[in-house]
GROMACS .gro file of C-alpha atoms in nm:
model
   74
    1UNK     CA    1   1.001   6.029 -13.779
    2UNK     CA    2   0.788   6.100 -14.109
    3UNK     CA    3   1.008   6.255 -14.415
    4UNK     CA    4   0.815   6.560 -14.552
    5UNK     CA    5   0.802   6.414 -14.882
    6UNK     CA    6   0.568   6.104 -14.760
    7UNK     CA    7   0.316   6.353 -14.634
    8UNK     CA    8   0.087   6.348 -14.950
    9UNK     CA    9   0.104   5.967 -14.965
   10UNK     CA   10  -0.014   5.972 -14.560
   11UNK     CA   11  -0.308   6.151 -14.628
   12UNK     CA   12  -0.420   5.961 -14.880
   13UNK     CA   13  -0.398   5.648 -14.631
   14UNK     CA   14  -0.533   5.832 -14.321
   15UNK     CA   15  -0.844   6.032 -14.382
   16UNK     CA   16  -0.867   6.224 -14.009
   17UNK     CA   17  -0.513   6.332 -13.870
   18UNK     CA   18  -0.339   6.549 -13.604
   19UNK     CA   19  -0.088   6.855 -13.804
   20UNK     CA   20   0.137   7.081 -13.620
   21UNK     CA   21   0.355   7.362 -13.889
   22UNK     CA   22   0.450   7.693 -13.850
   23UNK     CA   23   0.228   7.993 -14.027
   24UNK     CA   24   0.440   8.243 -14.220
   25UNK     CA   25   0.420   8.512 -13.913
   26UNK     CA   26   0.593   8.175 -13.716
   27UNK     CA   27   0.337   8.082 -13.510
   28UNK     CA   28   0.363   7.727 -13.439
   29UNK     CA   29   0.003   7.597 -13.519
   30UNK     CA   30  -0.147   7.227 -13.414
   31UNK     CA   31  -0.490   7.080 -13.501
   32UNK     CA   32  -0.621   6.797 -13.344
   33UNK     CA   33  -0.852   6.685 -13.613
   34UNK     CA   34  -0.811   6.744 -13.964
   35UNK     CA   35  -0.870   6.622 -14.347
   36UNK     CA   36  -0.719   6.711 -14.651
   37UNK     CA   37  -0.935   6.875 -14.899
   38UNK     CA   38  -0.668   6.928 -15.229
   39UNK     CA   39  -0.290   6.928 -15.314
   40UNK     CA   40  -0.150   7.209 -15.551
   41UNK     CA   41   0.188   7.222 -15.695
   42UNK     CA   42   0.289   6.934 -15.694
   43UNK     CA   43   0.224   6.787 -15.356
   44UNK     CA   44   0.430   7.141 -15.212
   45UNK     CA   45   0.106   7.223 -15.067
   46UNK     CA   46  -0.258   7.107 -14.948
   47UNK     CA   47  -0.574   7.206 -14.812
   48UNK     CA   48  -0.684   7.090 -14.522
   49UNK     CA   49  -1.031   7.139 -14.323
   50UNK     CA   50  -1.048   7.153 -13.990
   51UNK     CA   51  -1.303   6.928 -13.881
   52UNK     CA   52  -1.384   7.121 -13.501
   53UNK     CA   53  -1.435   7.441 -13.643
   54UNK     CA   54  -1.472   7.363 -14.010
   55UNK     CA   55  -1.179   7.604 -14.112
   56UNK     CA   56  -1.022   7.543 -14.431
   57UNK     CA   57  -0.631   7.617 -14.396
   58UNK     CA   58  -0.332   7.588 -14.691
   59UNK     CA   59  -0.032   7.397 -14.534
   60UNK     CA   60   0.302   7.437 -14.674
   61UNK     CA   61   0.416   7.081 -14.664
   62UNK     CA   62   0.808   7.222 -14.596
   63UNK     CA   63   0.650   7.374 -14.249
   64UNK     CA   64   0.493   7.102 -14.153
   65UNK     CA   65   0.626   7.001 -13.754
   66UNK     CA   66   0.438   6.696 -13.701
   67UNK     CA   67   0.190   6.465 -13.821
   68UNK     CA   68  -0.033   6.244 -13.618
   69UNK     CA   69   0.222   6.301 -13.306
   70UNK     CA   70   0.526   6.210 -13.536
   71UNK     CA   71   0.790   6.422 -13.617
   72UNK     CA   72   0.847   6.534 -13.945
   73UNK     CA   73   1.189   6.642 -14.091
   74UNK     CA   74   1.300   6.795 -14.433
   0.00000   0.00000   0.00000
């Protein structure tokens, strides 16, 4: 289990990574391959690109479901 707050720290260890969260509609979303681009607001959220079809999303950290097959919890 991964605490949300650690998320911006992981990223900056691990430069390719699997991300599940759910969109604002509440889709529950899951890349296989990503990389994070930026962080705004202080760490609340990031950019990430998705390396398959070079897609560059913004992330909520707070929605984020899992990171590199771990759970994360608020």
């Amino acid at each position: 289990m991964i605490h949300s707050s650690k998320i911006h720290e992981l990223v900056d260890l691990i430069h390719v990574f699997s991300i599940g969260w759910v969109s604002e509609s509440g889709e529950r979303i899951h890349v296989r391959k990503a990389k994070c681009t930026s962080f705004h607001s202080s760490g609340d959220t990031l950019n990430i690109l998705i390396i398959d079809s070079g897609q560059v999303r913004k992330v909520n950290r707070l929605t984020i479901t899992e990171f590199n097959g771990q759970e994360v919890v608020l």
